[in-house]
XYZ file of C-alpha atoms in Angstrom:
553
model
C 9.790 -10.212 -37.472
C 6.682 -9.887 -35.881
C 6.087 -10.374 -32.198
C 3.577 -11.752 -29.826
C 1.041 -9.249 -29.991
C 1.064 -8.927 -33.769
C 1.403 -12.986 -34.290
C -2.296 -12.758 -31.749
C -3.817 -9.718 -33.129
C -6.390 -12.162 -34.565
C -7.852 -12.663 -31.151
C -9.048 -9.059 -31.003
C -8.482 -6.848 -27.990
C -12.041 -6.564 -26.476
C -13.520 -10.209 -27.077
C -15.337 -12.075 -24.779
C -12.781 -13.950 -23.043
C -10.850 -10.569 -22.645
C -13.536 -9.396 -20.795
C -14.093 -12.263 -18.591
C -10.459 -12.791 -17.800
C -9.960 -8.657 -16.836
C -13.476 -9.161 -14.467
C -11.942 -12.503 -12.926
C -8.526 -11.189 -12.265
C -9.477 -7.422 -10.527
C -12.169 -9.850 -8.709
C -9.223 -11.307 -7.092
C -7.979 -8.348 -6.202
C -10.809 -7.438 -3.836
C -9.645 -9.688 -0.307
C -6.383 -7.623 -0.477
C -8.255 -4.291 -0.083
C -9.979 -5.087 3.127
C -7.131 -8.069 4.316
C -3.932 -5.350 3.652
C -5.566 -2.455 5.994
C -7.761 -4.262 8.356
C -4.877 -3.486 11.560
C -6.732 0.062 11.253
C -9.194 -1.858 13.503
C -7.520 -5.281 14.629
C -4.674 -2.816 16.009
C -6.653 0.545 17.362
C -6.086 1.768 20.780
C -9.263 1.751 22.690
C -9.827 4.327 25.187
C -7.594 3.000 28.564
C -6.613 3.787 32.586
C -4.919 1.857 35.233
C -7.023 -0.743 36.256
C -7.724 -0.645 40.033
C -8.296 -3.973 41.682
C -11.840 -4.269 42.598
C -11.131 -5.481 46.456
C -10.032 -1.997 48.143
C -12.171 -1.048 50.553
C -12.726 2.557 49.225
C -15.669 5.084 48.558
C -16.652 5.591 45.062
C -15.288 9.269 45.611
C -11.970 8.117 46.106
C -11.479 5.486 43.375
C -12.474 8.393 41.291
C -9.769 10.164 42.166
C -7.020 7.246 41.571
C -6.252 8.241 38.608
C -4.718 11.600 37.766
C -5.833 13.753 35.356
C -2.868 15.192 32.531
C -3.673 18.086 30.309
C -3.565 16.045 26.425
C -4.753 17.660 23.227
C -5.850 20.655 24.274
C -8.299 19.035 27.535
C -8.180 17.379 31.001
C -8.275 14.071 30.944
C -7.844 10.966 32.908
C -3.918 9.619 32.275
C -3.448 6.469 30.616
C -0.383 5.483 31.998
C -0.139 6.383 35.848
C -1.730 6.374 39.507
C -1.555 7.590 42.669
C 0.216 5.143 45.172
C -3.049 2.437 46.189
C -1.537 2.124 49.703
C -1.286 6.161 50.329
C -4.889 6.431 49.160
C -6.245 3.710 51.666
C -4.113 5.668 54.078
C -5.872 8.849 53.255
C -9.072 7.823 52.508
C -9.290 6.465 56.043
C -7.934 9.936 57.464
C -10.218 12.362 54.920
C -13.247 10.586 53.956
C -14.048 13.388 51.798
C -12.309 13.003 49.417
C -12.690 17.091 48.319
C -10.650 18.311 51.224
C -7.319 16.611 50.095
C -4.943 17.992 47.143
C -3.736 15.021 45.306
C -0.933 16.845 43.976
C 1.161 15.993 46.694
C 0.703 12.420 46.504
C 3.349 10.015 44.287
C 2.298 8.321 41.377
C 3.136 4.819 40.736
C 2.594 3.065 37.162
C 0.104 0.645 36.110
C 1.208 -2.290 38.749
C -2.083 -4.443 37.744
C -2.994 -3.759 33.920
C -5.685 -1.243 32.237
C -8.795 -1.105 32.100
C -10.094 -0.259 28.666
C -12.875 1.093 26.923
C -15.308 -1.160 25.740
C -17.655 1.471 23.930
C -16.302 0.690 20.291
C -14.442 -2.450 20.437
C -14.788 -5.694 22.379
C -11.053 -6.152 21.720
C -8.434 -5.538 19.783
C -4.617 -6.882 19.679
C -4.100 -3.900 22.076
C -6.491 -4.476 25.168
C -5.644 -8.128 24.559
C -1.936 -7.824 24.894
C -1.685 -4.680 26.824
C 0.100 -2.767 23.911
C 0.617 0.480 25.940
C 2.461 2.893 27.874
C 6.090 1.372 27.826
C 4.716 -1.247 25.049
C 2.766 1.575 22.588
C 5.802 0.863 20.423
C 4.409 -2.480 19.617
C 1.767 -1.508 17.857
C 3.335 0.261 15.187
C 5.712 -2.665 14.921
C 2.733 -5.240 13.952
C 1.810 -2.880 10.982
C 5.569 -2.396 10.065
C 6.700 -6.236 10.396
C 2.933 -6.686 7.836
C 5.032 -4.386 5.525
C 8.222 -6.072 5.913
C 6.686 -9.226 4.941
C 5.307 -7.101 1.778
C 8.626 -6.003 0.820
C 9.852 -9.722 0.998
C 7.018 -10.791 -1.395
C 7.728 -8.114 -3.771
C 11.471 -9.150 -4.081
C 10.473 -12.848 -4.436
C 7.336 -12.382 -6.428
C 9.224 -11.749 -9.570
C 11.486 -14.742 -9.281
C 8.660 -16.980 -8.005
C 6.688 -15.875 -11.085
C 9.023 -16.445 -13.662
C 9.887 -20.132 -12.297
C 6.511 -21.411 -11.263
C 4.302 -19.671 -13.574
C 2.297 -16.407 -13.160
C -1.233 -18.775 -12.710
C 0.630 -21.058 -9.508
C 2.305 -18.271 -7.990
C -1.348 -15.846 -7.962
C -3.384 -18.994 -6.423
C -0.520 -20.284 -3.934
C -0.320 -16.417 -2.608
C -4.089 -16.136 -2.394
C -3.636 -18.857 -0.701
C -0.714 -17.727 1.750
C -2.824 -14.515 2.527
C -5.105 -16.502 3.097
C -4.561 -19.229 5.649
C -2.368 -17.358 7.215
C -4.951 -14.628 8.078
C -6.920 -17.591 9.532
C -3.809 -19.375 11.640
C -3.392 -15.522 12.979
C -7.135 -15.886 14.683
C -5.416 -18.341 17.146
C -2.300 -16.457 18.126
C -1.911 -17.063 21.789
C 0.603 -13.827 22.115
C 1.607 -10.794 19.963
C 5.123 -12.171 18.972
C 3.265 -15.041 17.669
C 0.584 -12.387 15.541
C 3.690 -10.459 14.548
C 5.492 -13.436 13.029
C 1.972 -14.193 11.033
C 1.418 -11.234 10.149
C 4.861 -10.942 8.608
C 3.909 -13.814 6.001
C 0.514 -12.689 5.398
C 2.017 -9.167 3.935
C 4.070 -11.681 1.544
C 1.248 -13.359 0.110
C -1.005 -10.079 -0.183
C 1.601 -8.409 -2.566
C 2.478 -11.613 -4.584
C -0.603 -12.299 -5.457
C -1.656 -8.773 -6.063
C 1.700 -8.408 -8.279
C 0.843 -12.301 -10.015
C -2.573 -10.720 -10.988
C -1.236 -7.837 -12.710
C 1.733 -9.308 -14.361
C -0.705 -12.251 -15.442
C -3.528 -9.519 -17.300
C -0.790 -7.241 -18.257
C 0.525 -10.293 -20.412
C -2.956 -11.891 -21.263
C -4.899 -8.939 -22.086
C -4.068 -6.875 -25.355
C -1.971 -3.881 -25.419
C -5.348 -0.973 -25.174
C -6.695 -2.997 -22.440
C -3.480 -2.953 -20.297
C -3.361 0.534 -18.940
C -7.254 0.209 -18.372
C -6.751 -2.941 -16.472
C -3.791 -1.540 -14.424
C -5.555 1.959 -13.579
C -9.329 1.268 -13.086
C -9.430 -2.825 -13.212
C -6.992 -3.961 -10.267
C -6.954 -0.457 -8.311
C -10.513 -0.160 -8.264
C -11.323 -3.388 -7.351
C -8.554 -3.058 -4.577
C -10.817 0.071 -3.142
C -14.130 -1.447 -3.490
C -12.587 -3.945 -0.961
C -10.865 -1.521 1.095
C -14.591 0.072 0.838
C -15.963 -3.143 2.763
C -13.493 -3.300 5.474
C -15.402 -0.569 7.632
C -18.485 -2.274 6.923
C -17.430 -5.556 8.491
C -15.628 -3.929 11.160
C -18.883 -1.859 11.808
C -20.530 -5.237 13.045
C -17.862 -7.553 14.378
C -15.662 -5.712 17.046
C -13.898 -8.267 18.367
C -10.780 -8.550 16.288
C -10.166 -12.527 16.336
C -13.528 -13.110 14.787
C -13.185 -9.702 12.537
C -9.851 -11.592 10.595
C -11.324 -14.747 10.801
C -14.827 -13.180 8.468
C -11.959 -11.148 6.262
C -9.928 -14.364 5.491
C -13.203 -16.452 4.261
C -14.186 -14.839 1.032
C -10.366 -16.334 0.330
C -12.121 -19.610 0.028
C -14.556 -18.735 -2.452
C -11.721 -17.636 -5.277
C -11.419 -21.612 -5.680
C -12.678 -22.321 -8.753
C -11.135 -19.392 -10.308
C -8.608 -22.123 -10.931
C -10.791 -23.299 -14.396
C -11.246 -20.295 -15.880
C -7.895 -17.997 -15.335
C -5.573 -19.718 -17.864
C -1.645 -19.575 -17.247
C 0.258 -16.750 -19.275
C 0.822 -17.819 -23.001
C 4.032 -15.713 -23.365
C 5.686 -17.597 -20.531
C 4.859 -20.657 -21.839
C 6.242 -19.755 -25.270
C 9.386 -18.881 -22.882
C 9.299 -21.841 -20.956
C 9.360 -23.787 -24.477
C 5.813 -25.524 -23.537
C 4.766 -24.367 -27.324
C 1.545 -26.804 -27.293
C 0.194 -26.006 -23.841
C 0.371 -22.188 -24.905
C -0.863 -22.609 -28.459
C -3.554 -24.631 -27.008
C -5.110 -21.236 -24.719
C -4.849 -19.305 -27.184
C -7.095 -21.743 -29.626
C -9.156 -21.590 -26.606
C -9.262 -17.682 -26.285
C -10.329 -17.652 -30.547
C -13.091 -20.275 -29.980
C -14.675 -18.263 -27.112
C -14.064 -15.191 -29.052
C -15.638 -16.911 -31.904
C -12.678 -16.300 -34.114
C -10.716 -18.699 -36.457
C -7.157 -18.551 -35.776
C -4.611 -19.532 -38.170
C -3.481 -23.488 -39.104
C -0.103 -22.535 -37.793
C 0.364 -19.283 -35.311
C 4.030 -19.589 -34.445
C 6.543 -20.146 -37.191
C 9.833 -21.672 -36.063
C 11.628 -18.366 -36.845
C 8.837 -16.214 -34.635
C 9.690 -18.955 -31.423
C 13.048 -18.268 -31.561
C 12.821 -14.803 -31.625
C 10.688 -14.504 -28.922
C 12.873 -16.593 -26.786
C 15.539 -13.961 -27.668
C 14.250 -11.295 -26.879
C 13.540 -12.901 -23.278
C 17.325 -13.180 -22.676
C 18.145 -10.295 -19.486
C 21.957 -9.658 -19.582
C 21.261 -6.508 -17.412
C 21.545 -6.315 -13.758
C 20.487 -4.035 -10.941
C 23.872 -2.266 -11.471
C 22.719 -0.486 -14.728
C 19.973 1.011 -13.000
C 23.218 3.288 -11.644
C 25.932 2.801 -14.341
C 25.679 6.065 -15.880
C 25.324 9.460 -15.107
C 21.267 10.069 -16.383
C 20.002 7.152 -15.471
C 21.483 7.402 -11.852
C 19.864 10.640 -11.377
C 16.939 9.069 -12.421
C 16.570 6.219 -10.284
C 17.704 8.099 -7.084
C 15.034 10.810 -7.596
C 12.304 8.010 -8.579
C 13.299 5.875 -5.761
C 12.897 8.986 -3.419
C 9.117 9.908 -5.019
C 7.814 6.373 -4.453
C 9.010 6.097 -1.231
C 7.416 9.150 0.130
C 4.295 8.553 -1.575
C 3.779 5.301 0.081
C 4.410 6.914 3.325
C 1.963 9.192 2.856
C -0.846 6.822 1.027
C -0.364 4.511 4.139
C 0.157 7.426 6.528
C -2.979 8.710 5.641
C -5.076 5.464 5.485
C -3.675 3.954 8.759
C -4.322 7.580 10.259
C -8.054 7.554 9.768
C -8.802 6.069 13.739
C -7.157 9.175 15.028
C -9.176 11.468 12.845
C -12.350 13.331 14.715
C -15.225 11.688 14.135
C -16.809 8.348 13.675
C -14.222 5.946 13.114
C -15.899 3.686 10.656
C -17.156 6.347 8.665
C -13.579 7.550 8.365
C -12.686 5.003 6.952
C -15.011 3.996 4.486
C -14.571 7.978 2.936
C -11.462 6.900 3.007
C -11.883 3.962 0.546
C -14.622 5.482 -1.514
C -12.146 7.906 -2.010
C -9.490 6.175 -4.095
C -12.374 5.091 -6.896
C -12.634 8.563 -8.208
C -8.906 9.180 -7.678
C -7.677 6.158 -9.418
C -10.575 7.501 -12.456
C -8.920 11.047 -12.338
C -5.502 9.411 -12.647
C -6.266 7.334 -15.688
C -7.714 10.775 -17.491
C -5.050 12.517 -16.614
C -2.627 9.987 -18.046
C -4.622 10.085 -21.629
C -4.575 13.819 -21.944
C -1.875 15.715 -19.936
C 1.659 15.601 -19.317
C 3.236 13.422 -17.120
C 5.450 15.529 -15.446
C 3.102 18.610 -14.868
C 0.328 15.830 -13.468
C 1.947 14.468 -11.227
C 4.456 17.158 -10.018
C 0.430 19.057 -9.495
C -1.300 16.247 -8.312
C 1.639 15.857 -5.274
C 2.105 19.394 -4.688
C -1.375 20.488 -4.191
C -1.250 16.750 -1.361
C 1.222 18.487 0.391
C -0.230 21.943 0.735
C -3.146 20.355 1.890
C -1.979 18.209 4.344
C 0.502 20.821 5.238
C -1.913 23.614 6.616
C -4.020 21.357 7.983
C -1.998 22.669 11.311
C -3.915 26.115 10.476
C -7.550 24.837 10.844
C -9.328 25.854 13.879
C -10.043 23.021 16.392
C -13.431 23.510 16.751
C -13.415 22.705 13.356
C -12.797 18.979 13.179
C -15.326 18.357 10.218
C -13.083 20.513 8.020
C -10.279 19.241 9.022
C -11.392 15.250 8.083
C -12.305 16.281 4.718
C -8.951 17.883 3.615
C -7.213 14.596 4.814
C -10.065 13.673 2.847
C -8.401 15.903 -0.541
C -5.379 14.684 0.532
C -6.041 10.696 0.164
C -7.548 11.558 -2.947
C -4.376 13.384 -4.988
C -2.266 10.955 -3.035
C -3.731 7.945 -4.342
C -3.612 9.678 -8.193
C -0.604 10.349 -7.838
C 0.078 6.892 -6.699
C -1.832 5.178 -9.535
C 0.248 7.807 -11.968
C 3.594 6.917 -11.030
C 3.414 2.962 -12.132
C 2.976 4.482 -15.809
C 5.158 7.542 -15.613
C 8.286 5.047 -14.031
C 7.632 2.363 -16.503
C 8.213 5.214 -19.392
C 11.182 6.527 -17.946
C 12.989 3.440 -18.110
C 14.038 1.398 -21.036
C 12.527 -1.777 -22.522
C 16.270 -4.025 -21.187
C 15.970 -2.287 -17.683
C 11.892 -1.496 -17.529
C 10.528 -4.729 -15.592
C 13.672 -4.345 -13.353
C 13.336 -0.418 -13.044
C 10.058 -0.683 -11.758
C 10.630 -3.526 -9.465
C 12.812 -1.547 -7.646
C 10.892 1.351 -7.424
C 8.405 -1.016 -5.878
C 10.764 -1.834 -3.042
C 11.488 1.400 -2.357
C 7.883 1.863 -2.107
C 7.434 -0.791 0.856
C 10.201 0.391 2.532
C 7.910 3.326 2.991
C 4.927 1.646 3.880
C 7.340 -0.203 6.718
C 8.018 3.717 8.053
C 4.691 4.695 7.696
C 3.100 3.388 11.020
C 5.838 5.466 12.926
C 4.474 8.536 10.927
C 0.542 7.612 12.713
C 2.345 6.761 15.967
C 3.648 10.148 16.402
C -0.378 11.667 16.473
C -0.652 9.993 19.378
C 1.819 12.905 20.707
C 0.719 15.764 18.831
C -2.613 15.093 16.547
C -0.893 17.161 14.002
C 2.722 16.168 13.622
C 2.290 13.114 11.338
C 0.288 15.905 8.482
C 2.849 18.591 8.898
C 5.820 15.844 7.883
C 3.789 14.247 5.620
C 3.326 17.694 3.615
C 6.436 18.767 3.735
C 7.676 15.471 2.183
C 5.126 15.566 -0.267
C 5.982 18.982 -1.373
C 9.550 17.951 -1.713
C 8.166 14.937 -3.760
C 6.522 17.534 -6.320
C 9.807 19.514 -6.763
C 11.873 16.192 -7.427
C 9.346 15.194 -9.945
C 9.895 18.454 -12.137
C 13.643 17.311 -12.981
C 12.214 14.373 -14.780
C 11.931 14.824 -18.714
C 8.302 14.365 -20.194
C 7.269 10.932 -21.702
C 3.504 11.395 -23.065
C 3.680 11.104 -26.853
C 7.173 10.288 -27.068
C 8.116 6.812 -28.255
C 9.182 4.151 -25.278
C 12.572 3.947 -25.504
C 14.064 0.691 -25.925
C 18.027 0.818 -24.549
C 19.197 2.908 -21.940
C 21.024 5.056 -25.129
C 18.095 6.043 -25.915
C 16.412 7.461 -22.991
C 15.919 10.884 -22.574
C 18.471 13.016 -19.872
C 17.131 14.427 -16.812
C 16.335 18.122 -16.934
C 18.075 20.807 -15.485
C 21.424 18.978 -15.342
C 24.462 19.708 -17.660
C 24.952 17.280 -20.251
C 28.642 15.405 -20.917
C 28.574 15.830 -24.351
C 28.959 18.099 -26.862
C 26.204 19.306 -29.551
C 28.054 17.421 -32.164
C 26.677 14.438 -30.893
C 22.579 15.510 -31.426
C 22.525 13.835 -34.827
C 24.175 10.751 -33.330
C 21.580 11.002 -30.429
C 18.284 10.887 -33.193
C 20.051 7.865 -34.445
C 19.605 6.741 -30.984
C 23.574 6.173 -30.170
C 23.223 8.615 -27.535
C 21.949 9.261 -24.393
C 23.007 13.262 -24.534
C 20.845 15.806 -25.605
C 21.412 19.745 -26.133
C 18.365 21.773 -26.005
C 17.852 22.384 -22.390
C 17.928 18.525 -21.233
């Protein structure tokens, strides 16, 4: 019996609908790039002291000497966070009025009783000068990035379900147009709680529609487009935009009008509506035969193709409905003793790596240097990374690739801790390395995971995996906050995890050039554990009745 790609082989794999349909979908891709990481800048800390009220009668020597100065990073600096008592100053002020002969040290501190003054030499504000996000409130800052990446771990668990109900065409335009509005409603937020609560349902409708777009090409686009589309179609076009977001930032500092200019292009994916068509495999599933016969006539006329008088037999529709039926649950993903080990292990790689990926691009205000700059190296980046990823996939094992890609991350990150101070420029471009194995290793893991798994648990396999992913992305802004103690905490537990990442990665078996396996029977065993069964059963196992193997697996 054939099945849906055979039954459409007619419509060739490179036409030019194909082509328009892969440009269209990674074009709608791009608002997430700069949208999904644009807190870098909306949530910075600007530079900051207690703000002293402007009607004490005091010489300019002594309000100069109102604030104490701390010993942070490595220099003398004014603190953030304190003051000397205002009403033992005017006391001493009138008593010493020079200012020189008096040593400060004996005087109490008091916090900051009326607000901060900050910094406006980069921004004119940001959600932190404009809700006073520091000292006793720093911790709210992280908290807007991690409630964003709550909201994304929502959307990924509802995407799925949203997808297969609505359609993969509504749910990619009603997210676009979540992320969206929302983005613009967020320019008005008259107090953080209210920004928080926004920005919770704007991470929702950035992954949805970033996971409706790739579910939708995966399913329109022929099978040796796919893993082109996945790698350097929607990941690419996800950096480009990520590439903009410094450039935008560069000329609009003031963070209300900054998300109201990122949430605009939104507008402009509109029409896409006319020319991305809905999935013809779930309309086959949905039993709406003629509305999905109907595209793909369309697809063959713009390819300039004939297709066949009849391109479903009654026999070909029922099979593909059959193989649609899922009678597996979550709970197989842990049934048995391989693929338990498997999913634990995989669960554990993704979510480090997306505490790292994030750490790292979140991190890039803290890094010496230019801020901007930072972060458009940053971006740039990932397009060369993602390309490295996608040869590596075509040529070299799995395993070894990524286990590499991960382990040489974490070294770098790791001994970052090692590089002179005076050498800040060095230091920015092996965060630099590290972003770019990172985000191959990233891009590698969506292919490696979906291998690993079986066709009956695959889509649910890597679904999880997903989650686990955004429950690192919700960690990761803790991970920056902590370089706000020590500049180079965050890299030294970021390598270290990373390493550990590689070393998990080594236990999995090796899936380039090995057939996809179809039930969990017939996947292969985790290395380096014992198996259950005896050798008798290897001639069972090539029949595919087992899940055991003897020869080192």
């Amino acid at each position: 019996m054939r099945d849906y790609d055979e039954i459409t082989a007619f419509l060739g794999e490179w036409g030019p609908y194909q082509k328009l349909i892969f440009f269209l979908l990674s074009l709608s891709i791009f608002p997430n790039g700069f949208c999904g990481l644009s807190i870098v800048f909306v949530g910075d800390v600007p530079e900051h002291r207690c703000l002293i009220p402007g009607n004490l009668n005091l010489s300019e020597a002594w309000l100069n000497r109102t604030i104490p100065l701390v010993q942070e990073r490595d220099k003398l600096q004014y603190s953030k966070c304190s003051r000397y008592r205002l009403d033992v100053i005017m006391n001493l002020s009138a008593t010493f009025p020079d200012s020189d002969s008096f040593n400060m040290s004996e005087v109490e501190q008091e916090p900051c009783l009326d607000g901060w003054e900050y910094s406006k030499e980069q921004y004119i504000s940001t959600i932190v000068s404009e809700w006073d996000l520091v000292c006793n409130n720093d911790w709210k800052g992280p908290l807007s990035m991690s409630v964003f990446f709550l909201g994304v771990l929502v959307g990924t668990f509802i995407t799925g379900q949203l997808s297969d109900r609505f359609g993969r065409k509504a749910v990619l335009f009603g997210t676009m147009a979540v992320q969206t509005g929302f983005t613009m409603i967020q320019v008005f937020s008259p107090k953080w709680e209210i920004f928080c609560l926004l920005n919770f349902f704007v991470g929702v409708g950035q992954i949805s529609n970033y996971v409706a777009a790739f579910v939708l090409g995966s399913e329109v686009l022929g099978k040796s487009v796919r893993v082109i589309y996945s790698t350097l179609g929607v990941c690419i076009s996800y950096a480009i935009g990520y590439m903009f977001l410094p450039l935008i930032a560069y000329f609009i500092r003031s963070w209300r009008m900054l998300l109201l200019t990122l949430s605009l292009p939104g507008l402009l994916y509109i029409p896409l509506w006319w020319f991305i068509p809905e999935s013809p495999r779930w309309l086959l599933l949905k039993g709406r035969i003629q509305e999905a016969e109907g595209i793909i006539r369309l697809i063959a006329k713009k390819n300039g193709v004939i297709p066949p008088a009849v391109i479903f037999t009654d026999l070909e529709l029922e099979d593909i409905k059959a193989k649609s039926v899922q009678s597996y649950t979550i709970i197989h993903l842990v049934k048995t003793y391989n693929i338990r080990a498997i999913t634990i292990i995989n669960l554990l790689v993704w979510m480090i790596l997306s505490i790292e990926y994030y750490g790292l691009s979140l991190n890039t205000p803290n890094l010496n240097g230019d801020a901007y700059l930072n972060c458009f190296f940053s971006a740039a980046i990932e397009v060369p990374a993602y390309t490295a990823a996608w040869l590596l996939l075509q040529r070299f094992s799995r395993r070894f690739s990524l286990s590499g890609a991960l382990f040489l991350g974490g070294l770098v990150l790791f001994f970052i801790q090692l590089v002179p101070s005076n050498l800040s420029i060095l230091t920015t471009m092996l965060v630099m390395v590290g972003k770019f194995v990172i985000t191959s290793a990233f891009s590698m893991v969506y292919v490696y995971t979906a291998e690993l798994y079986p066709t009956v648990v695959r889509n649910m396999g890597v679904g999880v995996s997903t989650m686990a992913s955004r429950t690192g992305s919700i960690i990761s802004p803790y991970f920056v906050y902590l370089g706000a103690y020590n500049e180079l905490l965050p890299f030294i537990l970021m390598g270290g995890l990373t390493i550990l990442s590689a070393i998990l990665v080594l236990f999995f078996p090796e899936t380039i050039n090995i057939p996809l396996p179809e039930t969990i029977d017939q996947m292969q065993n985790i290395k380096c554990f014992k198996s259950r069964t005896s050798c008798s059963n290897r001639d069972n196992f090539d029949k595919g009745e087992t899940t055991e193997k003897c020869d080192g697996y």
